Tab-separated table of C-alpha atoms and ligand atoms in Angstrom:
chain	number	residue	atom	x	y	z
D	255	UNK	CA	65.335	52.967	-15.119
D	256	UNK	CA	66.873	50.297	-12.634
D	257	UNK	CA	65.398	52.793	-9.559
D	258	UNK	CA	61.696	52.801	-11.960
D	259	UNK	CA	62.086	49.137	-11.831
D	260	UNK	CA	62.350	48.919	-8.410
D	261	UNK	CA	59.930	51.159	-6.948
D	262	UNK	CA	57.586	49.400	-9.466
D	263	UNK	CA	57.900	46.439	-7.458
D	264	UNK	CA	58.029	47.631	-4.090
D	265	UNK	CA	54.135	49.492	-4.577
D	266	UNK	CA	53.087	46.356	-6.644
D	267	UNK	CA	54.032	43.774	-3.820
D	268	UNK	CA	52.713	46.440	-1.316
D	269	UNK	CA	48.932	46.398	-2.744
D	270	UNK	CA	49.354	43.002	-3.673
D	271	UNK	CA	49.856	42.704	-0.018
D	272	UNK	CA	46.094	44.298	0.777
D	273	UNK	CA	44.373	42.293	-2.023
D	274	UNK	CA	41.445	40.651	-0.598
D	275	UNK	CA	40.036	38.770	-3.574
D	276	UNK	CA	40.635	37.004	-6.604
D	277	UNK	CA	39.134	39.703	-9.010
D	278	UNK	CA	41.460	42.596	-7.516
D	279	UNK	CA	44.575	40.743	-7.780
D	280	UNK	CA	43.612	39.859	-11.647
D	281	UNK	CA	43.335	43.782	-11.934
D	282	UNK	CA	47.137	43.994	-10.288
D	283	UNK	CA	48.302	41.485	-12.486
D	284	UNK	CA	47.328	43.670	-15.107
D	285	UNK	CA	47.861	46.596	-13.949
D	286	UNK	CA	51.744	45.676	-13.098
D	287	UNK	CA	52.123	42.431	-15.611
D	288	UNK	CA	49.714	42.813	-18.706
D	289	UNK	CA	50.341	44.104	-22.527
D	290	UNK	CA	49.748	47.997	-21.421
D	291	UNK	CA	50.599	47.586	-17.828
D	292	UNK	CA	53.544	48.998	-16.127
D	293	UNK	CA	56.427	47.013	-16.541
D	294	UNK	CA	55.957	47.340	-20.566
D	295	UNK	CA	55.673	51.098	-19.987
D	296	UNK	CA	59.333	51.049	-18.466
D	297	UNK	CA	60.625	48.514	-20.710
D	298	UNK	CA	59.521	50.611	-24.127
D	299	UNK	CA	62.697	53.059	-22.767
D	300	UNK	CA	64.902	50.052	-23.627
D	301	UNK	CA	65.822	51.057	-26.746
D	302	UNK	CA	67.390	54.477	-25.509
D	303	UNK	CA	69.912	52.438	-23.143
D	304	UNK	CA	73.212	51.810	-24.038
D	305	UNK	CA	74.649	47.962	-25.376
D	306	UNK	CA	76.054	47.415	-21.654
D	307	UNK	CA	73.017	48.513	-19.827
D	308	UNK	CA	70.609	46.852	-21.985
D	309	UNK	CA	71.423	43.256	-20.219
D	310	UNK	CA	71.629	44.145	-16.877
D	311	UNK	CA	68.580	46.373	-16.977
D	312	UNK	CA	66.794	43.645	-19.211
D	313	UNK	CA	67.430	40.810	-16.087
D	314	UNK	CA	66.202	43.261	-13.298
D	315	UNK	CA	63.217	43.649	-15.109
D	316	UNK	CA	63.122	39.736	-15.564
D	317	UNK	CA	63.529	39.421	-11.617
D	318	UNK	CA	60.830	41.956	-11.067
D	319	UNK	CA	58.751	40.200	-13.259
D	320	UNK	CA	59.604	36.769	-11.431
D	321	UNK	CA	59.121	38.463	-7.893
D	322	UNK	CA	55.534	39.793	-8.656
D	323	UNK	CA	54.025	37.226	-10.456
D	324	UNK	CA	55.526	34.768	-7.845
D	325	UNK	CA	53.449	36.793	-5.032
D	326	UNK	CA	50.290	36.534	-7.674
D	327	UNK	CA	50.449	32.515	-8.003
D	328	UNK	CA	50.956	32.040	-4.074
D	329	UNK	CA	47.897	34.812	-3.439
D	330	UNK	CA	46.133	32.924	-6.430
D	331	UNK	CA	46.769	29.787	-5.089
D	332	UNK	CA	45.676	31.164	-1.660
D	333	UNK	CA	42.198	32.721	-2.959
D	334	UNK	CA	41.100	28.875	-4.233
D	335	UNK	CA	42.211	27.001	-1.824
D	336	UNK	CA	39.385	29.112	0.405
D	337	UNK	CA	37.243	29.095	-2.242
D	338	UNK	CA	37.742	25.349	-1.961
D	339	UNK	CA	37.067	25.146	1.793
D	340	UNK	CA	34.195	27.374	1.612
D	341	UNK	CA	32.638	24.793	-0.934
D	342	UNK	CA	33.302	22.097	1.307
D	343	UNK	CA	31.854	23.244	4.352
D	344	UNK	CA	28.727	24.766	2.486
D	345	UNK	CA	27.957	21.053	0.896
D	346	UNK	CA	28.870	19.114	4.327
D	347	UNK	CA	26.413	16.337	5.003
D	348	UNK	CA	25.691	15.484	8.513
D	349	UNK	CA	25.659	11.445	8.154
D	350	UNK	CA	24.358	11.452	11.676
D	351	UNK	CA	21.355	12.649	10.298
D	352	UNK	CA	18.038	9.988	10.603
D	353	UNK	CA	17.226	9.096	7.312
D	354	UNK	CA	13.652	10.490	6.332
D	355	UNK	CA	11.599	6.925	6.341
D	356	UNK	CA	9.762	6.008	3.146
D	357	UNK	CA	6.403	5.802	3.602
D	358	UNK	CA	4.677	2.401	3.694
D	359	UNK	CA	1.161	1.399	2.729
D	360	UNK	CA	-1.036	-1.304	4.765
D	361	UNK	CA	-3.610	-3.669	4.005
D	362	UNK	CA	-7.043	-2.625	4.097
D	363	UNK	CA	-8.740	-3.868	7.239
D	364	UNK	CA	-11.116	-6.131	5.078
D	365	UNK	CA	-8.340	-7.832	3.384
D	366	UNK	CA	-6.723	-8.298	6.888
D	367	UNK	CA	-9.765	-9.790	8.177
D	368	UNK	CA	-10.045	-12.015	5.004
D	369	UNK	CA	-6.557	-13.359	5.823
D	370	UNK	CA	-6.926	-13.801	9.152
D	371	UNK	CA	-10.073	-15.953	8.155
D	372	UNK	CA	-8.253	-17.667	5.902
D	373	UNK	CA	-5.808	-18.302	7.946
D	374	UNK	CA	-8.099	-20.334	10.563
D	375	UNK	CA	-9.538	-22.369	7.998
D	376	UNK	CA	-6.198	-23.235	6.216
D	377	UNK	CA	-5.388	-24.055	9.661
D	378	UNK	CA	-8.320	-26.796	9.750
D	379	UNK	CA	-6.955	-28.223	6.503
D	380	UNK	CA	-9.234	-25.433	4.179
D	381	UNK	CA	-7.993	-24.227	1.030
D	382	UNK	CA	-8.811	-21.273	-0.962
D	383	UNK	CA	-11.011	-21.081	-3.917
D	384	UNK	CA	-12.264	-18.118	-6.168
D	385	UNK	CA	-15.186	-17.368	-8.222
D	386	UNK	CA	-15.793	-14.544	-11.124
D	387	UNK	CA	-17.600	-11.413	-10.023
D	388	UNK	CA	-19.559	-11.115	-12.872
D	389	UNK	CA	-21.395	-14.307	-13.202
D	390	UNK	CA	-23.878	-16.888	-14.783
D	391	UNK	CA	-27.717	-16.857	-13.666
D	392	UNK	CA	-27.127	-20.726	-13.673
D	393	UNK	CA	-24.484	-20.944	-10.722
D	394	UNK	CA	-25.376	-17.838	-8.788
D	395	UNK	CA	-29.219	-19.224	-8.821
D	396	UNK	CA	-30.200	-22.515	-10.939
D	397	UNK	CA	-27.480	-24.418	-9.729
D	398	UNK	CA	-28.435	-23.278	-6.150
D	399	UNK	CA	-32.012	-24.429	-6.165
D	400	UNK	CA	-33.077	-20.984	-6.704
D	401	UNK	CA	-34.972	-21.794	-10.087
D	402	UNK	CA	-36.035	-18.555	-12.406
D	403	UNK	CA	-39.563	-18.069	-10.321
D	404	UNK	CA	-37.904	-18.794	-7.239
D	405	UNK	CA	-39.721	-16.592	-4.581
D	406	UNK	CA	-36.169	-16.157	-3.092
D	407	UNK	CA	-34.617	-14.611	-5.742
D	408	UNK	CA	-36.357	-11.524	-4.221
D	409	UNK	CA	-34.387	-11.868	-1.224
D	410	UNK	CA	-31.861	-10.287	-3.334
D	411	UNK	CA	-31.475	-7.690	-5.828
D	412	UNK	CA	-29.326	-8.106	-8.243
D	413	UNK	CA	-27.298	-6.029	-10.900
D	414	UNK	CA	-27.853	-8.287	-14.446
D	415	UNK	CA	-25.839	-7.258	-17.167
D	416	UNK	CA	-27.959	-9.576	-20.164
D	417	UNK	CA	-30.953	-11.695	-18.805
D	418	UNK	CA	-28.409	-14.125	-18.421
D	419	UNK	CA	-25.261	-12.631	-17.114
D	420	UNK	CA	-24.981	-10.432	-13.900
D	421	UNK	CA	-22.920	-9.569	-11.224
D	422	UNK	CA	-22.994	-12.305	-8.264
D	423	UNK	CA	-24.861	-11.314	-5.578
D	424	UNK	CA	-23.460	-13.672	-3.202
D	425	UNK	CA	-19.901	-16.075	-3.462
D	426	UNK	CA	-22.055	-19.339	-3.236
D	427	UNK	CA	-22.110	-19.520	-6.940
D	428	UNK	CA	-18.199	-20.694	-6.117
D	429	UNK	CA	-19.977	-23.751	-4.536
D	430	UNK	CA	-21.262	-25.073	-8.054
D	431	UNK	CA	-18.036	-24.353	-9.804
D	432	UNK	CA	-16.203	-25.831	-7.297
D	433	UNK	CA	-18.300	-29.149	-7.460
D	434	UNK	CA	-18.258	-29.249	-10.924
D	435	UNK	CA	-14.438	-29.082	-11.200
D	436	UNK	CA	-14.428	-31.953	-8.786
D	437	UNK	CA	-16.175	-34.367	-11.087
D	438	UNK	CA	-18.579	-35.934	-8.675
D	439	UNK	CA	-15.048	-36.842	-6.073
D	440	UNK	CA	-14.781	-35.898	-2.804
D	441	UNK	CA	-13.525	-34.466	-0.564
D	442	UNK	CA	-14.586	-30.964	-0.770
D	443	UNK	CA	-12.969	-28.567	1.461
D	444	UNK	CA	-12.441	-24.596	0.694
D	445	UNK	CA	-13.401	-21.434	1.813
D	446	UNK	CA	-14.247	-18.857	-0.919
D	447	UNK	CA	-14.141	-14.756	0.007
D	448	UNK	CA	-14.377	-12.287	-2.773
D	449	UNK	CA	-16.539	-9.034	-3.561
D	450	UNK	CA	-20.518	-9.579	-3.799
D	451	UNK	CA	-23.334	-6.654	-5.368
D	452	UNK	CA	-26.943	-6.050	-4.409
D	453	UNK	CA	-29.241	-3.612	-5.353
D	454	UNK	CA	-29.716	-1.682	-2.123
D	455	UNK	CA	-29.474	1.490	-1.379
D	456	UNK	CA	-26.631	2.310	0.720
D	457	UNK	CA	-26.314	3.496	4.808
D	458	UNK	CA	-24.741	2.575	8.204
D	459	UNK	CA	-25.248	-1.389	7.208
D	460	UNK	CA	-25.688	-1.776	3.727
D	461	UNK	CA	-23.622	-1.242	0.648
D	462	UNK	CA	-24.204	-2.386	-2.980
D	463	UNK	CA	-20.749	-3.466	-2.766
D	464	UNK	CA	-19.623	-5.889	-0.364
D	465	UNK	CA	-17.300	-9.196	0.536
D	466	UNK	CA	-18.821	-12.597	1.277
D	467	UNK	CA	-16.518	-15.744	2.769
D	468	UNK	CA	-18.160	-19.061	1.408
D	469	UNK	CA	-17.410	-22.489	3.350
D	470	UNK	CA	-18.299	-25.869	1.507
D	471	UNK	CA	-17.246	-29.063	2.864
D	472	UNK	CA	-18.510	-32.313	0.457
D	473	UNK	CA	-17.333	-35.766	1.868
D	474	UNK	CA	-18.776	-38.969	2.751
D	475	UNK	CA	-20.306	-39.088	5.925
D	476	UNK	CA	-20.436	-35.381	6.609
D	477	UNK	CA	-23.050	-34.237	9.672
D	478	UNK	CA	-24.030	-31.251	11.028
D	479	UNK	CA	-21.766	-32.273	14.092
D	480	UNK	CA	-19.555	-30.948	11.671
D	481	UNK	CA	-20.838	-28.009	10.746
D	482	UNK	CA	-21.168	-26.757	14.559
D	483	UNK	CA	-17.749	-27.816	15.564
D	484	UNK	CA	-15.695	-26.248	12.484
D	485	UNK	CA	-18.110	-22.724	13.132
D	486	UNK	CA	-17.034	-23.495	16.596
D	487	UNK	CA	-13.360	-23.822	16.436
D	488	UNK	CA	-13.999	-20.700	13.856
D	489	UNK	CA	-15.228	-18.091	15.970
D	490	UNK	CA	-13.113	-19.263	19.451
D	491	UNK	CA	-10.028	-18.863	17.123
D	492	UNK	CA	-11.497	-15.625	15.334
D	493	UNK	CA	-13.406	-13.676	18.502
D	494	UNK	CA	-12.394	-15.601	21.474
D	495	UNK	CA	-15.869	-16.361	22.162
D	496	UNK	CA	-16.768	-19.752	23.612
D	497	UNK	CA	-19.897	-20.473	22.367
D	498	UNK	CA	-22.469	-20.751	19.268
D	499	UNK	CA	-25.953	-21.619	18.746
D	500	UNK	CA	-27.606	-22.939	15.554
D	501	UNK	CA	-31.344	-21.220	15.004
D	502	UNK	CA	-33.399	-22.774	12.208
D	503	UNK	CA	-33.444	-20.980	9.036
D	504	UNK	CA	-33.822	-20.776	4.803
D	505	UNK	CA	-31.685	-20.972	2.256
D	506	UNK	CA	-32.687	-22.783	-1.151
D	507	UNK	CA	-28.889	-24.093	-1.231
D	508	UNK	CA	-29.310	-26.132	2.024
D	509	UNK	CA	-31.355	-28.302	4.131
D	510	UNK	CA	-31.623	-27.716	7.107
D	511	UNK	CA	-30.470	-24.671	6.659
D	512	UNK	CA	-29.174	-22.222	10.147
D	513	UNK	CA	-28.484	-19.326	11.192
D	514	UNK	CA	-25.885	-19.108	12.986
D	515	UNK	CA	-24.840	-16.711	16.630
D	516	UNK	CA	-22.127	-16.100	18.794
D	517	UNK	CA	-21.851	-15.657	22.586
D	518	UNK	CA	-21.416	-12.161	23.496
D	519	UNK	CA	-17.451	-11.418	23.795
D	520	UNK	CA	-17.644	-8.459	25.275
D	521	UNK	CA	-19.955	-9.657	28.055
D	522	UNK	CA	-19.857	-13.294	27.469
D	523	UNK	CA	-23.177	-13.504	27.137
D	524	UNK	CA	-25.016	-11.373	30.199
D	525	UNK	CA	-25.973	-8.516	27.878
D	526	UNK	CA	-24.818	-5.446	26.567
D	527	UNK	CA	-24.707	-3.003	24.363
D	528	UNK	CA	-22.631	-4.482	21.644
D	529	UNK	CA	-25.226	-7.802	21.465
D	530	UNK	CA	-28.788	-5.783	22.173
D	531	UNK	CA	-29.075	-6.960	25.794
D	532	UNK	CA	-29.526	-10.560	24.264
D	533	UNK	CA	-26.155	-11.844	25.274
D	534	UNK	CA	-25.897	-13.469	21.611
D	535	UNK	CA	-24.395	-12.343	17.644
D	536	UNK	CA	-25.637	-13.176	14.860
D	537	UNK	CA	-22.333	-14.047	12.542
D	538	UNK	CA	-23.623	-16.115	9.249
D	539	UNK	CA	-25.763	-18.344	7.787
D	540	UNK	CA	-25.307	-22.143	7.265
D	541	UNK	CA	-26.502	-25.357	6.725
D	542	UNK	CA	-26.374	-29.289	5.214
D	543	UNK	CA	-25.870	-28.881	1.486
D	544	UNK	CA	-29.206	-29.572	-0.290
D	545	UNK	CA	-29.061	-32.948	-1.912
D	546	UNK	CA	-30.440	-31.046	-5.338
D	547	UNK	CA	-27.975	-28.794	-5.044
D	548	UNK	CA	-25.411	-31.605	-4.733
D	549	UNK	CA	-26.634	-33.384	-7.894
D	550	UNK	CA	-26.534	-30.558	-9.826
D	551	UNK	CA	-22.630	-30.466	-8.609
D	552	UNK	CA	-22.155	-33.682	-9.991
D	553	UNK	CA	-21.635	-35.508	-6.621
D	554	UNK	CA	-24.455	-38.287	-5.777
D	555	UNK	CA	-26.088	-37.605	-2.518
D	556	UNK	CA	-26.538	-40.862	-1.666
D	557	UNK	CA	-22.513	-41.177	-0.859
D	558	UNK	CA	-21.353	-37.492	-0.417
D	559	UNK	CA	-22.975	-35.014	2.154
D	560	UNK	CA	-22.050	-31.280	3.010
D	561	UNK	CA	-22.537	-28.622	4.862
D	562	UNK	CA	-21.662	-24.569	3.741
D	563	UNK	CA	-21.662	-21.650	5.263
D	564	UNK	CA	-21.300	-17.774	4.262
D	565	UNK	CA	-20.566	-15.051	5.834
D	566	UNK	CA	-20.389	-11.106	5.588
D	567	UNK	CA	-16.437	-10.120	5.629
D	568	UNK	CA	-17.212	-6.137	6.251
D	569	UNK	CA	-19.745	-7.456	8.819
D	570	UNK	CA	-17.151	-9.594	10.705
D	571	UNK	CA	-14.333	-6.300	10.467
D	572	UNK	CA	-17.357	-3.877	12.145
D	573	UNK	CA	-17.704	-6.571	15.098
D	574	UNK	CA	-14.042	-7.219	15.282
D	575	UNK	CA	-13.517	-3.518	15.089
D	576	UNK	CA	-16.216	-1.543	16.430
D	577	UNK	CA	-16.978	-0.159	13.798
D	578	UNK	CA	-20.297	1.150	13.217
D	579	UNK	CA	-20.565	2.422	9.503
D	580	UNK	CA	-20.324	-0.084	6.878
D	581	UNK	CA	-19.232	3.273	4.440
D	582	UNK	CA	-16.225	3.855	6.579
D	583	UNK	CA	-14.385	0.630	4.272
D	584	UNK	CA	-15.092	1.879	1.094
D	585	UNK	CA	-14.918	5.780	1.382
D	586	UNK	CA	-11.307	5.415	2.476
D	587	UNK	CA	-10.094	8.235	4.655
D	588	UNK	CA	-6.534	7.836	5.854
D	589	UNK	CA	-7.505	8.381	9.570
D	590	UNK	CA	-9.507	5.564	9.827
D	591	UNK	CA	-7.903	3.338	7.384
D	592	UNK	CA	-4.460	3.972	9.430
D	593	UNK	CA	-6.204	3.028	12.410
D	594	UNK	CA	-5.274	-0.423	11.056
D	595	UNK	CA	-2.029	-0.024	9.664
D	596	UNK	CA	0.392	-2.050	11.935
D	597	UNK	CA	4.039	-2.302	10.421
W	12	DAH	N1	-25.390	-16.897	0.326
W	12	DAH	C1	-26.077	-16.531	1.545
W	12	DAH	C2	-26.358	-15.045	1.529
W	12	DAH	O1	-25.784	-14.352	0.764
W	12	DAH	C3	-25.231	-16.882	2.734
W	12	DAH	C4	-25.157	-18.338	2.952
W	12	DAH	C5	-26.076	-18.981	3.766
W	12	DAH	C6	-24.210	-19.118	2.314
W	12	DAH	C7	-26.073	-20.319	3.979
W	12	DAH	C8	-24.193	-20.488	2.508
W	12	DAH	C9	-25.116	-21.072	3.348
W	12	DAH	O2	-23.295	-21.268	1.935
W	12	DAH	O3	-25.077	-22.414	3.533
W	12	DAH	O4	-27.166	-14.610	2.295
């Protein structure tokens, strides 16, 4: 039984010697180790041994048992340990790695062009003032001098919502809020830019949707010296350009009212494409606030004077830009939108 024993152990440690994986060796252990394995086999002849061999047999089957399942737990604890490392180097991050960056948005290029306007007339001592879209018929017309039969009105088209109510067709209407939040006191001094709607049909240079930047200075003593060196300081800032030139014009809001052009910056004023051969741009329209339109601001035009201005934002962002497609800012592919993305 002794010699069973024995041999038992030497062909168990010899295949537990070729095991190559963790499920084999658990089929050893059983084989050799378990409830009908081997070393119970030899151990049910036990009871035919005699009352001296019983102990000595019994502890060389103890030190078989010891020796095999000793070689099991190292081979076991083999097995995970490169189970472990196999883990390990199959989750391995590389920390070198560049990080993926998060993508960013941008401002839209008429909001940029808004804040860069705002930005030169903050710079002159301008703040900023804003109007609701959807407005009154009194301050985006009556208070204007632009009463109900008004052949201007026609000049533009507008979206009403009740005979009343529509949406503004222009930011001037911020003018007569403005004034009347003043209560008749001077000074006066904000710029106004904000979304505008006209009935016209859209193409390459109109849109029923667009952006206006209003301008109304109120003080005492306020001349159209003013008017032309604030524009001036304006555009030189805003274009580079070094010159502008007032041309007579209407508007029922001021009197006299001009348009208003600027030299050429890409030729300087010698012609080109960009201004029509005619050396000069056409950038807003302007003038010396009427004194009706004053009154009905609450401010007495026999002490205060003004002059406004307004001015098409998308307009300003095609010149600035080159762009030629008014469409291009509100249709709002990503290849020409990123054009103006700086980080
Ligand atoms: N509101 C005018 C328009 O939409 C632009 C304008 C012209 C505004 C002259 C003014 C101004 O304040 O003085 O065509």
């Amino acid at each position: 039984m002794k010699e069973r024993l024995e041999s038992m152990q030497t062909e168990a440690l010899a295949e537990l010697g070729r095991v190559a994986g963790p499920q084999e060796l658990n089929e050893l252990r059983v084989k050799y180790l378990g409830k009908k394995g081997q070393l119970t086999e030899i151990l049910r002849g036990m009871g035919g041994l005699s009352a001296e061999e019983r102990p000595v047999i019994g502890q060389v089957a103890n030190e078989v048992r010891a020796a095999i399942e000793g070689v099991i737990e190292e081979k076991q604890s083999a097995f995970e340990k490169q189970e472990t490392e196999r883990r390990l180097a199959a989750e391995t991050i590389d920390v070198s790695l560049p990080g993926r960056p998060a993508a960013s948005g941008a401002a839209h290029p008429l909001n940029r062009v808004i804040r860069e306007v705002e930005d030169i007339f903050i710079g002159m001592g301008f703040t900023v003032a804003e109007g609701p879209e959807v407005e009154t018929d009194y301050h985006n017309f009556e208070a204007l001098n632009l009463p109900k039969d008004h052949p201007a009105r026609d000049m533009q088209d507008s979206f009403y919502i009740t005979e009343e109510i529509l949406l503004r067709t222009q930011t001037s209407p911020v003018q007569s809020r403005t004034m009347l939040s003043r209560g008749g006191v001077g000074p006066v001094k904000i710029i106004s830019p904000g979304k505008v709607y006209r009935r016209d049909d859209d193409d390459a240079t109109h849109s029923h949707q667009f952006m206006q930047i209003e301008g109304l200075v109120i003080d005492k003593g306020i001349k159209m010296s003013n008017l032309k060196g604030t524009l001036l300081q304006f555009v030189q800032e805003m274009f580079g350009s070094s010159r502008i030139r007032m041309r007579p014009s209407f508007f029922p809001f001021t009197e006299p009212s001009a348009e208003v052009d600027m030299s050429c910056y890409q030729c300087g004023g010698s012609g080109c494409r960009l201004c029509k051969q005619t050396g000069w741009i056409e950038i807003l329209g302007s003038g010396m606030v009427h004194p009706r339109v004053l009154e009905m601001g609450g401010f007495d035009p026999k002490v205060y004077s003004g002059f406004a201005f307004g001015m098409g934002v998308e307009r300003i962002a095609m010149l600035k830009h080159g762009v030629d497609d008014i469409r291009h800012f509100y249709t709002n592919d990503l290849r020409f939108l990123r054009q103006f993305a700086r980080s």
